[in-house]
């Protein structure tokens, strides 16, 4: 690194640096991805995640243009014969033009950026799209992008290019979110009012990201208004939300606090008969976001972020003396310090905390007293430290390097039983501990006007340590035949990896380019699931002496072309991904089998592959905006102990996936949006034969996932009507219809039986369960 610095100092001795921050003039929020261009020398750059830019150029006087989509362009004449620090405030054009934009990125980023397979959508545009039950949801919106598939009807879970749901790294202000859904997957934990923006990496992942083999979704919260106090919120079909932000010290410190809660349980309760045995049953969720930031100077700033969300499901029957309570939720915290060493050297130091807990509490008894209680718990907790450096020696180089360390504490499954007069000893809970660390280095290097290369390398390690007891099973996974004790801190298993990342962009013309990327990732934690989508009951487990880290390698190549002065963006990408050391539960295994045992004794490992083609066409601005996304893909799995070792399609293998999204600005106060989706039906495993033995019906199942359900398709519509819009007050109504033509999309198939096999009257009929019919929703939104 010292040689590298010295070479750059000598090479650019006759140059100086223009640097600073670009912010929103009304709120003081930093603008991510704002553009700085000097046309005279055909060079430029863009702001980083914190709104900071740095541009080193030869001495001279230049016309410098500062721009960001949705903001008024600013030009400055600047004499550069020494290092210049210049902060720029841009004014939003949201209320001065009729244009609607899809994202706040460079006009030509689709063609000229070295980044590949990266998606972003402005939160304001997401709010205009039809919303399920009126709840704006960024997780459901990304499912409309090519290469991203929904986990199921109304579900926020997603699969990226054939990867599983646990292979997506979801970050909120850099902290890991392990369960990103409410209501068993139907709503995400992210309140759009508190979100500034996000980026989704489907491939070409930079070296600063690791720990997952499929994708990264990096979400940033708003920092809080530095200039004035703002309040916004909404009252919808199932929930109410409110966000407040403003200065603590004007232009120096600010806060943001946001909350949301469903209220169906509150509204329904007065209508439930007081004598009903189910009066105390119900469901609700809530979440809250908090952010504080303080600017010591233009060189130092700290951010404190927090999120806490919880779901609570209660079922109680006083007649039967049965009660069940299922709470689960996430809590995260993030403390970050930004420091500017110089106008070319930037560091972000972060302390992070993530916690996810799930519990099932079942009680039985007579009256109000419980005579039997069973409590099952699982979860994962992380303590995380990371440091990221950015060095920009010249417009041709952007160097990033850093390190991180995570301490994991896993609680795969614990059980507690209480009875009226007896204590049940279930043994000590088997918590597991792991150390994960990584260092990385990456350089985005502009070789020439046509060729740009990003090269990165990440070195990672994972060590599982005690205190830990290994229960050794027999070959049938039935009985313990031995135990191995590991003392506190003693190494149980350790793994190491080098993970190269390469992106190459070659410009064919000012409006077209070819890009290629390769990435290799290792994932040291796994999600054990009995379902095709993430549920609160899923278990996070570490790599161990029995379970090896998942390994993913992805190759992709694409052609990118812009038309009509960047009005239209198009891309055609082809990818291939192979995955090793995937885990599944062994046939017949259940999570409850793991009591006084190890969860990983019941896993089997296998491989997977996915390949496909993605087409994307987007209209970026104007009264009519939107995109068409199409994916043609195939995803397979192979496990020696499943499906007799034969290759089978993954649960979420879909040959065709199409989405059409349109937004139209009718006038200054009225806009309309439409979303249409079509997807090949999910795979499932069904019986292929039945026979009777002593009057008992025995089912024989076909090969794993050999049956494909009917295709999924639906149309959603919405209209947003701004009823009042002044400088100090904005009020609007959003009317949406989910599944306009009432399509009965298959959720699952079950079989109904009639008659008796002994007298020849036995009959079987297959029945399809569909979840959501046509669903209208209305939401009132306000801001002042």
XYZ file of C-alpha atoms in Angstrom:
784
model
C 0.000 0.000 0.000
C 2.884 2.403 0.793
C 4.381 1.861 -2.680
C 0.923 2.393 -4.178
C 0.489 5.712 -2.349
C 3.962 6.951 -3.329
C 3.400 6.099 -6.987
C 0.167 8.066 -7.004
C 1.735 11.054 -5.238
C 4.512 11.254 -7.829
C 2.169 10.629 -10.767
C -0.248 13.400 -9.854
C 2.082 16.040 -8.456
C 0.732 18.694 -10.902
C -2.884 18.045 -10.013
C -5.220 19.147 -7.250
C -8.460 17.840 -5.823
C -11.995 19.199 -5.766
C -14.030 17.529 -3.003
C -17.022 18.018 -0.742
C -20.580 16.912 -0.026
C -23.760 17.255 -2.111
C -26.975 17.688 -0.134
C -30.667 18.454 -0.478
C -31.072 22.198 0.144
C -34.358 21.765 2.026
C -33.514 18.851 4.338
C -29.735 18.690 4.468
C -29.870 15.002 3.457
C -26.772 13.814 1.602
C -27.481 12.726 -1.978
C -26.126 9.313 -2.890
C -24.928 8.946 -6.485
C -25.104 12.644 -7.413
C -22.983 13.518 -10.449
C -20.018 15.877 -10.792
C -18.863 16.468 -14.389
C -16.206 18.605 -16.085
C -16.970 18.590 -19.795
C -13.772 20.383 -20.860
C -11.641 17.393 -19.915
C -14.414 14.780 -20.168
C -14.090 13.564 -16.612
C -16.376 13.217 -13.650
C -17.352 11.238 -10.588
C -20.322 10.610 -8.293
C -20.960 10.859 -4.564
C -20.518 7.842 -2.313
C -22.918 6.334 0.219
C -22.486 9.392 2.456
C -22.807 12.082 -0.225
C -19.044 12.715 -0.440
C -17.197 13.233 -3.717
C -13.537 13.665 -4.687
C -12.187 14.567 -8.135
C -8.490 15.094 -8.880
C -7.779 17.111 -12.073
C -4.947 19.126 -13.679
C -4.679 22.748 -12.538
C -6.983 25.092 -14.436
C -10.329 26.883 -14.496
C -13.342 24.697 -15.216
C -17.108 24.754 -15.586
C -18.208 22.087 -13.113
C -21.733 20.675 -13.335
C -23.425 19.199 -10.262
C -26.569 17.191 -10.989
C -28.902 14.600 -9.590
C -32.057 13.262 -11.192
C -35.080 15.024 -9.722
C -32.991 18.083 -8.751
C -32.115 21.326 -10.491
C -28.699 21.234 -12.119
C -26.051 23.608 -10.731
C -22.976 24.920 -12.586
C -19.982 26.556 -10.965
C -16.878 28.158 -12.477
C -14.019 26.958 -10.283
C -10.323 27.774 -10.450
C -8.320 24.776 -9.301
C -4.682 25.548 -8.498
C -4.878 24.093 -5.001
C -7.101 21.606 -3.211
C -10.662 22.969 -3.129
C -13.380 21.927 -0.699
C -16.849 22.768 -2.033
C -20.197 21.638 -0.608
C -23.182 21.936 -2.929
C -26.888 22.149 -2.063
C -29.284 21.072 -4.810
C -32.950 22.012 -5.013
C -35.590 19.401 -5.740
C -37.645 19.788 -8.900
C -40.409 17.539 -7.589
C -43.023 20.314 -7.600
C -41.730 22.423 -10.459
C -41.887 19.940 -13.337
C -44.194 17.212 -14.457
C -41.415 14.703 -14.825
C -41.426 11.493 -12.847
C -38.132 9.646 -12.472
C -37.433 6.016 -11.723
C -34.139 6.372 -9.859
C -31.554 8.846 -8.728
C -28.583 7.478 -10.611
C -26.343 8.790 -13.363
C -28.096 9.245 -16.700
C -25.630 6.918 -18.419
C -24.818 4.612 -15.488
C -26.505 1.703 -17.235
C -23.907 1.895 -20.015
C -20.784 3.489 -18.544
C -20.587 2.150 -14.992
C -18.416 -0.921 -14.402
C -21.083 -2.234 -12.056
C -23.229 -5.037 -13.392
C -26.455 -6.657 -12.160
C -27.161 -3.823 -9.702
C -30.709 -2.501 -9.283
C -32.139 0.537 -7.500
C -35.568 2.172 -7.430
C -36.409 5.500 -5.819
C -38.607 5.141 -2.720
C -40.920 7.911 -3.973
C -41.616 5.858 -7.092
C -42.256 2.709 -5.047
C -44.923 4.611 -3.120
C -46.837 5.221 -6.360
C -47.121 1.538 -7.257
C -50.102 -0.632 -6.265
C -49.554 -1.917 -2.732
C -50.770 -5.161 -1.182
C -53.409 -4.231 1.437
C -52.250 -0.624 1.019
C -48.830 -1.306 2.599
C -45.951 0.172 0.564
C -43.259 -2.499 0.493
C -39.791 -2.262 -1.029
C -39.317 -6.031 -0.701
C -42.306 -6.743 -2.925
C -41.154 -4.130 -5.436
C -37.770 -5.778 -6.034
C -39.651 -8.959 -6.951
C -40.728 -7.104 -10.105
C -37.112 -6.958 -11.330
C -35.622 -9.587 -13.676
C -33.683 -12.317 -11.893
C -35.666 -11.823 -8.676
C -38.544 -14.161 -7.886
C -41.217 -13.996 -5.204
C -41.368 -16.739 -2.582
C -45.135 -17.029 -2.998
C -48.475 -15.252 -3.124
C -48.169 -11.957 -1.231
C -44.849 -13.029 0.303
C -41.877 -10.697 0.864
C -39.343 -13.524 0.614
C -37.307 -13.503 -2.579
C -34.923 -15.661 -4.588
C -32.145 -14.207 -6.707
C -30.872 -16.094 -9.732
C -31.696 -19.509 -8.294
C -30.316 -18.896 -4.808
C -32.207 -19.674 -1.609
C -33.722 -17.098 0.764
C -30.876 -17.499 3.276
C -28.354 -16.609 0.561
C -29.497 -12.965 0.449
C -27.654 -10.517 2.699
C -30.172 -7.877 3.829
C -28.629 -4.806 5.483
C -30.292 -1.844 7.176
C -27.737 0.896 7.801
C -25.110 -1.865 7.482
C -26.663 -4.105 10.195
C -27.854 -7.580 9.175
C -31.608 -8.234 9.201
C -32.170 -11.976 9.648
C -35.946 -12.053 9.263
C -37.210 -9.290 6.986
C -40.936 -10.020 7.201
C -44.057 -9.517 9.274
C -47.186 -11.701 9.281
C -45.379 -14.914 8.260
C -43.915 -13.222 5.184
C -46.795 -11.106 3.864
C -45.304 -7.719 4.849
C -41.691 -6.600 5.140
C -40.146 -5.012 8.220
C -39.114 -1.874 6.308
C -41.260 1.225 6.736
C -40.837 3.114 3.446
C -41.206 6.506 5.192
C -37.935 5.878 7.046
C -35.968 4.630 4.019
C -33.687 6.836 1.908
C -32.820 4.261 -0.751
C -31.423 0.831 -1.496
C -29.236 -1.106 -3.889
C -29.708 -4.745 -4.856
C -26.656 -6.628 -6.118
C -27.732 -9.718 -8.082
C -24.185 -10.372 -9.246
C -20.826 -8.633 -9.588
C -20.765 -8.134 -5.821
C -17.973 -5.744 -4.678
C -15.344 -7.130 -2.300
C -16.680 -5.155 0.695
C -19.716 -7.470 0.788
C -19.506 -11.076 1.905
C -21.095 -13.809 3.953
C -23.803 -14.671 1.368
C -23.522 -16.335 -2.022
C -26.499 -14.940 -3.977
C -27.226 -11.255 -3.427
C -26.923 -8.168 -1.250
C -29.734 -5.751 -0.512
C -28.162 -2.657 1.074
C -30.826 -0.347 2.561
C -30.125 3.120 3.960
C -32.340 4.991 6.409
C -33.005 8.715 6.148
C -30.667 10.749 8.330
C -33.248 13.260 9.517
C -33.979 16.804 8.362
C -31.201 19.244 9.363
C -33.211 22.351 8.417
C -36.772 22.055 9.738
C -39.249 19.743 11.449
C -41.218 17.380 9.216
C -43.996 14.942 9.992
C -45.487 12.377 7.659
C -47.597 9.289 7.950
C -50.620 7.432 6.779
C -53.729 5.567 7.853
C -54.321 2.445 5.795
C -56.451 -0.652 5.595
C -54.542 -2.601 8.230
C -51.999 -0.249 9.815
C -51.116 3.298 10.788
C -47.667 4.832 10.546
C -46.044 8.106 11.630
C -42.574 9.556 11.031
C -41.085 12.651 12.661
C -37.745 14.248 11.838
C -35.978 17.524 12.361
C -32.934 19.351 13.653
C -31.607 18.954 17.175
C -29.111 21.694 16.376
C -29.797 23.291 13.000
C -27.300 22.240 10.297
C -25.381 20.244 12.900
C -27.508 17.490 14.419
C -30.823 15.857 13.520
C -33.146 13.025 14.495
C -35.638 10.714 12.828
C -38.183 8.509 14.580
C -40.706 6.352 12.767
C -43.328 3.887 13.982
C -45.954 1.582 12.527
C -48.597 -0.740 13.995
C -51.423 -2.881 12.716
C -54.762 -2.386 14.414
C -57.063 -5.145 13.163
C -56.909 -6.736 16.630
C -58.021 -3.461 18.245
C -60.848 -2.832 15.768
C -62.219 -6.363 15.926
C -62.162 -6.810 19.707
C -65.262 -4.650 20.500
C -67.308 -6.813 18.130
C -66.293 -10.124 19.731
C -68.813 -11.456 22.230
C -67.511 -11.120 25.773
C -68.509 -14.732 26.398
C -66.636 -16.019 23.334
C -63.929 -18.577 24.229
C -61.691 -16.946 21.581
C -61.974 -13.374 22.866
C -58.289 -13.197 23.774
C -57.077 -14.428 20.382
C -55.548 -12.070 17.840
C -52.532 -10.931 15.859
C -50.625 -7.675 15.481
C -47.196 -6.391 14.544
C -45.341 -3.179 15.186
C -41.962 -1.721 14.324
C -39.980 1.409 15.084
C -36.961 3.157 13.523
C -34.722 5.684 15.218
C -31.772 7.633 13.832
C -29.591 10.374 15.284
C -26.661 12.049 13.605
C -24.235 14.735 14.698
C -21.819 16.663 12.489
C -18.702 17.715 14.390
C -17.241 19.233 11.210
C -17.039 18.493 7.489
C -14.417 15.891 8.418
C -16.183 14.070 11.255
C -19.730 12.854 11.694
C -21.416 10.136 13.752
C -24.675 8.253 13.101
C -26.692 6.188 15.571
C -29.403 3.973 14.040
C -31.825 1.537 15.590
C -34.687 -0.706 14.561
C -36.987 -2.923 16.595
C -39.965 -4.872 15.290
C -42.131 -7.613 16.707
C -44.998 -9.878 15.661
C -47.326 -11.364 18.259
C -49.852 -14.096 17.497
C -52.227 -15.160 20.289
C -54.721 -17.999 20.283
C -56.761 -18.786 23.348
C -59.738 -21.070 23.933
C -61.179 -20.876 27.435
C -63.489 -23.823 26.697
C -60.591 -26.169 25.996
C -58.134 -24.550 28.401
C -55.681 -24.201 25.521
C -53.541 -21.180 24.781
C -50.723 -20.413 22.376
C -48.590 -17.297 22.039
C -46.029 -16.896 19.232
C -43.865 -13.751 19.427
C -40.922 -13.146 17.097
C -38.901 -10.137 16.019
C -35.690 -8.343 15.074
C -33.643 -5.777 16.905
C -30.648 -4.027 15.337
C -28.331 -1.177 16.241
C -25.670 0.708 14.298
C -23.126 3.268 15.484
C -21.011 4.767 12.672
C -18.244 7.312 12.570
C -17.274 8.950 9.265
C -13.873 10.601 9.130
C -12.216 12.425 6.244
C -8.436 12.097 6.519
C -7.971 14.196 3.385
C -9.912 15.134 0.280
C -8.924 11.738 -1.191
C -9.077 9.468 1.848
C -12.314 8.561 3.647
C -13.033 6.051 6.448
C -16.228 4.656 7.938
C -15.934 2.838 11.286
C -18.989 0.916 12.457
C -20.200 -1.015 15.499
C -23.259 -3.177 14.813
C -25.656 -5.355 16.744
C -28.270 -7.744 15.290
C -30.684 -9.967 17.155
C -33.487 -12.220 15.969
C -35.611 -14.292 18.370
C -38.552 -16.641 17.877
C -40.665 -18.321 20.536
C -43.699 -20.606 20.779
C -45.414 -20.674 24.172
C -48.161 -23.313 24.545
C -50.187 -23.712 27.731
C -52.954 -26.093 28.769
C -55.063 -26.224 31.863
C -58.441 -25.527 33.365
C -59.734 -22.030 34.026
C -57.079 -19.364 34.256
C -54.435 -21.662 35.764
C -52.047 -23.510 33.499
C -51.170 -27.098 34.407
C -48.838 -27.665 31.461
C -46.617 -25.244 29.567
C -44.221 -25.823 26.668
C -41.857 -23.085 25.458
C -39.760 -23.534 22.315
C -37.199 -20.856 21.380
C -34.613 -20.216 18.689
C -32.612 -17.258 17.425
C -29.330 -15.686 16.416
C -27.390 -12.723 17.806
C -24.406 -10.886 16.244
C -21.845 -8.413 17.546
C -20.132 -6.831 14.560
C -17.222 -4.433 14.014
C -16.130 -3.180 10.599
C -13.925 -0.494 9.100
C -14.132 0.606 5.469
C -11.612 2.907 3.761
C -12.049 4.754 0.448
C -9.041 6.188 -1.374
C -9.495 8.179 -4.604
C -6.013 8.984 -5.941
C -7.333 10.099 -9.354
C -10.508 10.045 -11.450
C -9.293 6.753 -12.882
C -9.018 4.926 -9.549
C -11.417 4.369 -6.670
C -9.791 2.070 -4.139
C -11.718 0.528 -1.251
C -10.263 -1.682 1.443
C -11.197 -2.694 4.952
C -11.863 -5.405 7.494
C -14.680 -6.768 9.614
C -15.261 -9.127 12.518
C -18.514 -10.786 13.676
C -19.183 -12.810 16.802
C -22.205 -15.075 16.254
C -24.304 -16.694 18.954
C -26.754 -19.293 17.631
C -29.686 -20.790 19.514
C -30.867 -23.450 17.055
C -33.580 -24.930 19.280
C -34.332 -24.933 23.005
C -37.295 -26.449 24.790
C -38.655 -25.812 28.252
C -41.513 -27.758 29.829
C -43.334 -26.767 32.998
C -46.025 -28.820 34.717
C -48.066 -28.285 37.827
C -45.992 -30.497 40.132
C -43.248 -32.024 37.979
C -40.041 -30.643 36.523
C -39.066 -32.091 33.165
C -35.313 -32.201 32.549
C -34.648 -31.797 28.828
C -30.924 -31.275 29.175
C -28.848 -28.202 28.554
C -29.721 -26.034 25.560
C -27.200 -26.346 22.753
C -26.089 -22.816 21.937
C -23.341 -22.496 19.350
C -20.710 -19.800 18.880
C -18.718 -18.645 15.886
C -16.099 -16.057 14.931
C -16.268 -14.674 11.396
C -13.665 -12.270 9.994
C -12.650 -10.833 6.646
C -10.326 -8.349 4.965
C -10.806 -7.001 1.447
C -9.299 -4.794 -1.238
C -10.926 -3.561 -4.449
C -10.087 -1.047 -7.173
C -12.448 0.438 -9.762
C -9.936 1.336 -12.486
C -10.690 3.255 -15.685
C -8.051 1.913 -18.066
C -9.193 4.047 -21.025
C -12.278 5.821 -22.286
C -13.634 2.454 -23.407
C -12.333 0.003 -20.808
C -13.091 -0.047 -17.075
C -12.142 -2.878 -14.735
C -13.148 -3.566 -11.166
C -10.932 -6.122 -9.427
C -11.349 -7.147 -5.825
C -10.243 -9.840 -3.422
C -11.817 -10.824 -0.122
C -10.141 -13.155 2.380
C -12.508 -14.614 4.965
C -12.438 -17.059 7.866
C -14.929 -18.749 10.182
C -14.199 -20.599 13.400
C -16.820 -22.452 15.429
C -15.810 -22.602 19.088
C -17.054 -24.151 22.318
C -18.543 -24.471 24.812
C -20.204 -27.193 22.754
C -21.256 -30.842 22.966
C -21.223 -32.947 19.824
C -23.749 -35.798 19.933
C -22.542 -38.530 17.604
C -25.402 -40.463 15.978
C -25.616 -43.915 14.487
C -25.873 -44.315 10.730
C -29.686 -44.105 10.874
C -29.689 -40.868 12.907
C -31.687 -42.590 15.644
C -29.495 -43.108 18.711
C -26.538 -41.324 20.273
C -23.468 -43.560 20.253
C -20.946 -41.062 21.623
C -20.434 -37.465 22.773
C -17.521 -35.082 22.292
C -17.098 -32.177 24.729
C -15.494 -28.888 23.655
C -14.438 -26.404 26.331
C -15.231 -22.698 26.131
C -13.192 -21.137 23.296
C -11.949 -24.509 22.002
C -12.036 -24.813 18.216
C -14.727 -27.152 16.879
C -14.204 -26.416 13.173
C -12.455 -23.743 11.127
C -12.709 -22.662 7.496
C -10.837 -20.152 5.321
C -11.437 -18.761 1.855
C -10.201 -16.417 -0.863
C -13.043 -14.781 -2.794
C -12.094 -12.997 -6.043
C -14.459 -10.496 -7.689
C -14.018 -9.082 -11.221
C -16.187 -6.768 -13.353
C -15.199 -5.599 -16.842
C -16.931 -2.938 -18.945
C -16.038 -2.224 -22.564
C -17.786 0.644 -24.365
C -18.845 -0.084 -27.929
C -20.146 3.472 -28.402
C -21.245 6.389 -26.188
C -24.623 4.658 -25.800
C -23.735 0.972 -25.617
C -21.354 -1.356 -23.842
C -20.587 -4.981 -23.046
C -20.018 -6.065 -19.433
C -18.878 -9.276 -17.796
C -18.451 -10.293 -14.162
C -17.280 -13.146 -11.989
C -17.657 -13.573 -8.252
C -16.865 -16.340 -5.801
C -18.432 -16.219 -2.345
C -18.443 -18.331 0.772
C -21.330 -18.429 3.253
C -20.637 -19.654 6.769
C -24.167 -19.642 8.208
C -27.190 -21.610 6.998
C -30.952 -21.464 7.281
C -32.639 -24.791 7.949
C -36.202 -24.702 6.669
C -39.047 -27.133 6.094
C -40.802 -24.719 3.723
C -39.989 -23.071 0.414
C -40.121 -19.580 1.924
C -38.654 -18.051 5.058
C -40.802 -18.501 8.139
C -40.191 -17.476 11.756
C -39.712 -21.145 12.659
C -36.648 -21.511 10.406
C -33.363 -22.149 12.220
C -30.074 -20.323 11.651
C -27.112 -22.651 12.201
C -23.338 -22.230 11.747
C -20.889 -24.169 9.657
C -19.510 -26.931 11.839
C -17.537 -30.153 11.778
C -20.537 -31.714 9.980
C -21.830 -28.802 7.879
C -19.415 -27.171 5.475
C -19.722 -23.543 4.294
C -21.846 -22.895 1.223
C -19.807 -21.951 -1.838
C -21.173 -19.987 -4.758
C -19.591 -18.987 -8.055
C -21.399 -16.849 -10.611
C -20.470 -15.879 -14.161
C -22.432 -13.282 -16.112
C -22.165 -11.308 -19.334
C -24.449 -8.677 -20.773
C -25.136 -6.096 -23.439
C -26.291 -2.626 -22.310
C -27.783 0.070 -24.538
C -29.421 3.460 -23.914
C -31.697 5.216 -26.410
C -33.075 8.732 -26.983
C -30.603 10.655 -24.848
C -30.805 8.114 -21.999
C -34.608 8.205 -21.942
C -34.696 4.413 -22.380
C -32.385 1.890 -20.748
C -32.114 -1.665 -21.994
C -30.015 -4.634 -21.022
C -29.699 -8.310 -21.884
C -27.789 -10.443 -19.371
C -26.887 -14.132 -19.246
C -25.707 -15.792 -16.048
C -24.580 -19.171 -14.725
C -24.302 -19.986 -11.018
C -23.152 -23.144 -9.256
C -23.585 -23.770 -5.527
C -21.978 -26.355 -3.233
C -22.714 -27.537 0.322
C -26.393 -26.590 0.327
C -28.351 -28.099 3.222
C -31.807 -29.623 3.607
C -33.496 -31.597 6.358
C -33.126 -35.331 5.832
C -36.329 -37.101 4.796
C -38.530 -37.574 7.870
C -36.527 -35.222 10.095
C -38.284 -32.519 12.112
C -36.880 -29.626 14.182
C -38.309 -31.206 17.349
C -35.948 -34.173 16.804
C -33.064 -31.960 17.881
C -33.781 -31.894 21.628
C -30.734 -33.040 23.608
C -29.057 -33.213 20.248
C -27.416 -31.111 17.527
C -29.475 -29.547 14.735
C -26.881 -30.404 12.094
C -27.199 -34.151 12.803
C -30.388 -34.052 10.736
C -29.109 -32.221 7.646
C -28.003 -33.572 4.316
C -25.860 -31.606 1.882
C -25.983 -31.244 -1.868
C -25.289 -29.023 -4.850
C -27.245 -26.671 -7.055
C -26.985 -24.832 -10.315
C -28.930 -22.059 -11.991
C -28.635 -20.402 -15.356
C -30.754 -17.979 -17.261
C -31.322 -14.927 -19.395
C -32.649 -11.544 -18.204
C -34.170 -8.801 -20.350
C -34.831 -5.331 -18.941
C -36.347 -2.278 -20.649
C -36.926 0.884 -18.617
C -38.309 4.325 -19.425
C -36.575 6.659 -16.995
C -38.432 9.956 -17.045
C -41.451 11.767 -18.466
C -45.117 11.533 -17.585
C -45.107 7.815 -18.404
C -42.392 5.751 -16.712
C -41.878 2.117 -15.883
C -40.171 -1.058 -16.969
C -40.558 -4.512 -18.452
C -38.567 -7.337 -16.914
C -38.375 -10.887 -18.249
C -36.386 -13.868 -16.973
C -35.875 -17.232 -18.670
C -34.174 -19.565 -16.188
C -33.654 -23.071 -14.853
C -32.668 -24.047 -11.304
C -31.773 -27.591 -10.172
C -30.694 -29.323 -6.961
C -28.932 -32.638 -6.327
C -28.633 -34.401 -2.948
C -27.324 -37.944 -2.598
C -29.878 -38.728 0.128
C -32.894 -37.042 -1.480
C -34.820 -38.193 -4.549
C -32.555 -41.286 -4.800
C -29.665 -39.005 -5.704
C -31.330 -37.836 -8.932
C -31.307 -34.159 -9.994
C -34.606 -32.413 -9.296
C -35.958 -28.903 -9.930
C -35.757 -26.463 -7.034
C -39.019 -25.492 -5.364
C -38.736 -22.000 -6.872
C -37.575 -23.105 -10.334
C -39.615 -21.089 -12.833
C -38.973 -21.207 -16.522
C -40.636 -17.863 -17.291
C -41.021 -14.782 -15.115
C -42.480 -11.566 -16.570
C -43.320 -8.236 -14.949
C -44.708 -5.022 -16.415
C -44.737 -1.862 -14.288
C -46.193 1.466 -15.446
C -46.739 4.834 -13.738
C -48.513 7.732 -15.441
C -48.641 11.328 -14.190
C -52.095 12.432 -15.363
C -51.712 15.951 -13.975
C -50.045 17.658 -11.026
C -52.485 16.080 -8.568
C -53.422 12.756 -10.117
C -51.296 9.744 -11.042
C -52.055 6.125 -11.863
C -50.005 2.932 -11.774
C -50.361 -0.639 -12.940
C -48.425 -3.849 -12.306
C -48.857 -7.105 -14.206
C -46.942 -10.265 -13.347
C -46.796 -13.709 -14.924
C -44.735 -16.663 -13.731
C -44.508 -20.345 -14.475
C -46.150 -22.325 -11.662
C -44.176 -23.542 -8.649
C -43.048 -27.138 -8.435
C -44.388 -29.514 -5.789
C -44.307 -33.206 -4.878
C -47.595 -35.131 -5.120
C -48.683 -38.750 -4.637
C -48.699 -40.817 -7.822
C -50.319 -43.963 -6.375
C -52.341 -45.153 -3.375
C -52.974 -48.625 -2.030
C -54.708 -50.118 0.986
C -53.112 -52.327 3.636
C -55.530 -53.623 6.263
C -57.863 -50.756 5.515
C -55.147 -48.079 5.850
C -54.463 -45.930 2.811
C -50.757 -45.733 1.917
C -49.560 -43.019 -0.472
C -46.633 -43.383 -2.829
C -45.048 -40.079 -3.855
C -43.472 -39.277 -7.174
C -39.998 -37.782 -7.697
C -39.174 -34.611 -5.748
C -40.838 -31.490 -7.269
C -41.973 -33.442 -10.341
C -45.376 -31.729 -10.557
C -45.805 -28.119 -11.615
C -48.814 -26.094 -10.535
C -50.746 -23.762 -12.811
C -49.066 -20.478 -13.863
C -49.291 -17.480 -11.564
C -50.533 -14.174 -12.946
C -52.381 -11.104 -11.694
C -52.991 -7.405 -12.415
C -52.812 -4.640 -9.774
C -53.993 -1.052 -10.234
C -53.680 2.098 -8.140
C -54.512 5.790 -8.270
C -52.904 8.504 -6.131
C -54.837 11.735 -5.679
C -53.111 14.727 -4.077
C -55.952 16.624 -2.405
C -53.795 19.445 -1.072
C -50.228 20.519 -1.691
C -48.643 23.617 -0.215
C -45.241 24.428 1.169
C -46.332 23.390 4.683
C -48.956 20.703 4.069
C -49.485 17.790 1.717
C -52.392 15.387 1.757
C -53.145 12.519 -0.626
C -55.277 9.414 -1.036
C -54.079 6.164 -2.548
C -56.654 3.736 -3.918
C -55.383 0.322 -4.991
C -56.815 -2.976 -6.180
C -54.814 -6.170 -5.795
C -55.625 -9.002 -8.231
C -58.062 -6.969 -10.337
C -59.538 -9.866 -12.316
C -59.764 -12.145 -9.243
C -57.344 -14.797 -10.487
C -57.347 -17.889 -8.228
C -53.617 -18.488 -8.154
C -52.506 -21.806 -6.645
C -50.931 -21.644 -3.185
C -50.852 -25.384 -2.514
C -52.714 -28.566 -3.453
C -54.205 -31.082 -1.059
C -56.255 -34.263 -1.480
C -59.721 -35.026 -0.184
C -60.849 -38.611 0.386
C -64.330 -40.107 0.315
C -65.675 -43.634 0.684
C -64.070 -46.837 1.904
C -61.321 -48.809 0.183
C -62.648 -52.109 1.543
C -65.923 -51.897 -0.382
C -64.530 -50.215 -3.515
C -66.120 -46.805 -2.901
C -62.889 -44.982 -2.079
C -62.378 -41.846 -4.194
C -59.683 -39.184 -4.258
C -60.004 -35.599 -5.434
C -57.277 -32.962 -5.661
C -58.165 -29.491 -4.453
C -56.342 -26.225 -4.913
C -56.023 -23.627 -2.165
C -55.777 -19.992 -3.264
C -55.035 -17.199 -0.843
C -56.063 -13.779 -2.072
C -59.042 -12.831 -4.230
C -59.559 -9.280 -5.482
C -58.527 -6.966 -2.621
C -59.258 -3.230 -2.664
C -57.381 -0.941 -0.261
C -57.329 2.738 0.575
C -54.678 4.765 2.390
C -54.665 8.392 3.450
C -51.165 9.906 3.477
C -50.140 13.240 4.940
C -47.023 15.341 5.340
C -46.414 18.649 7.073
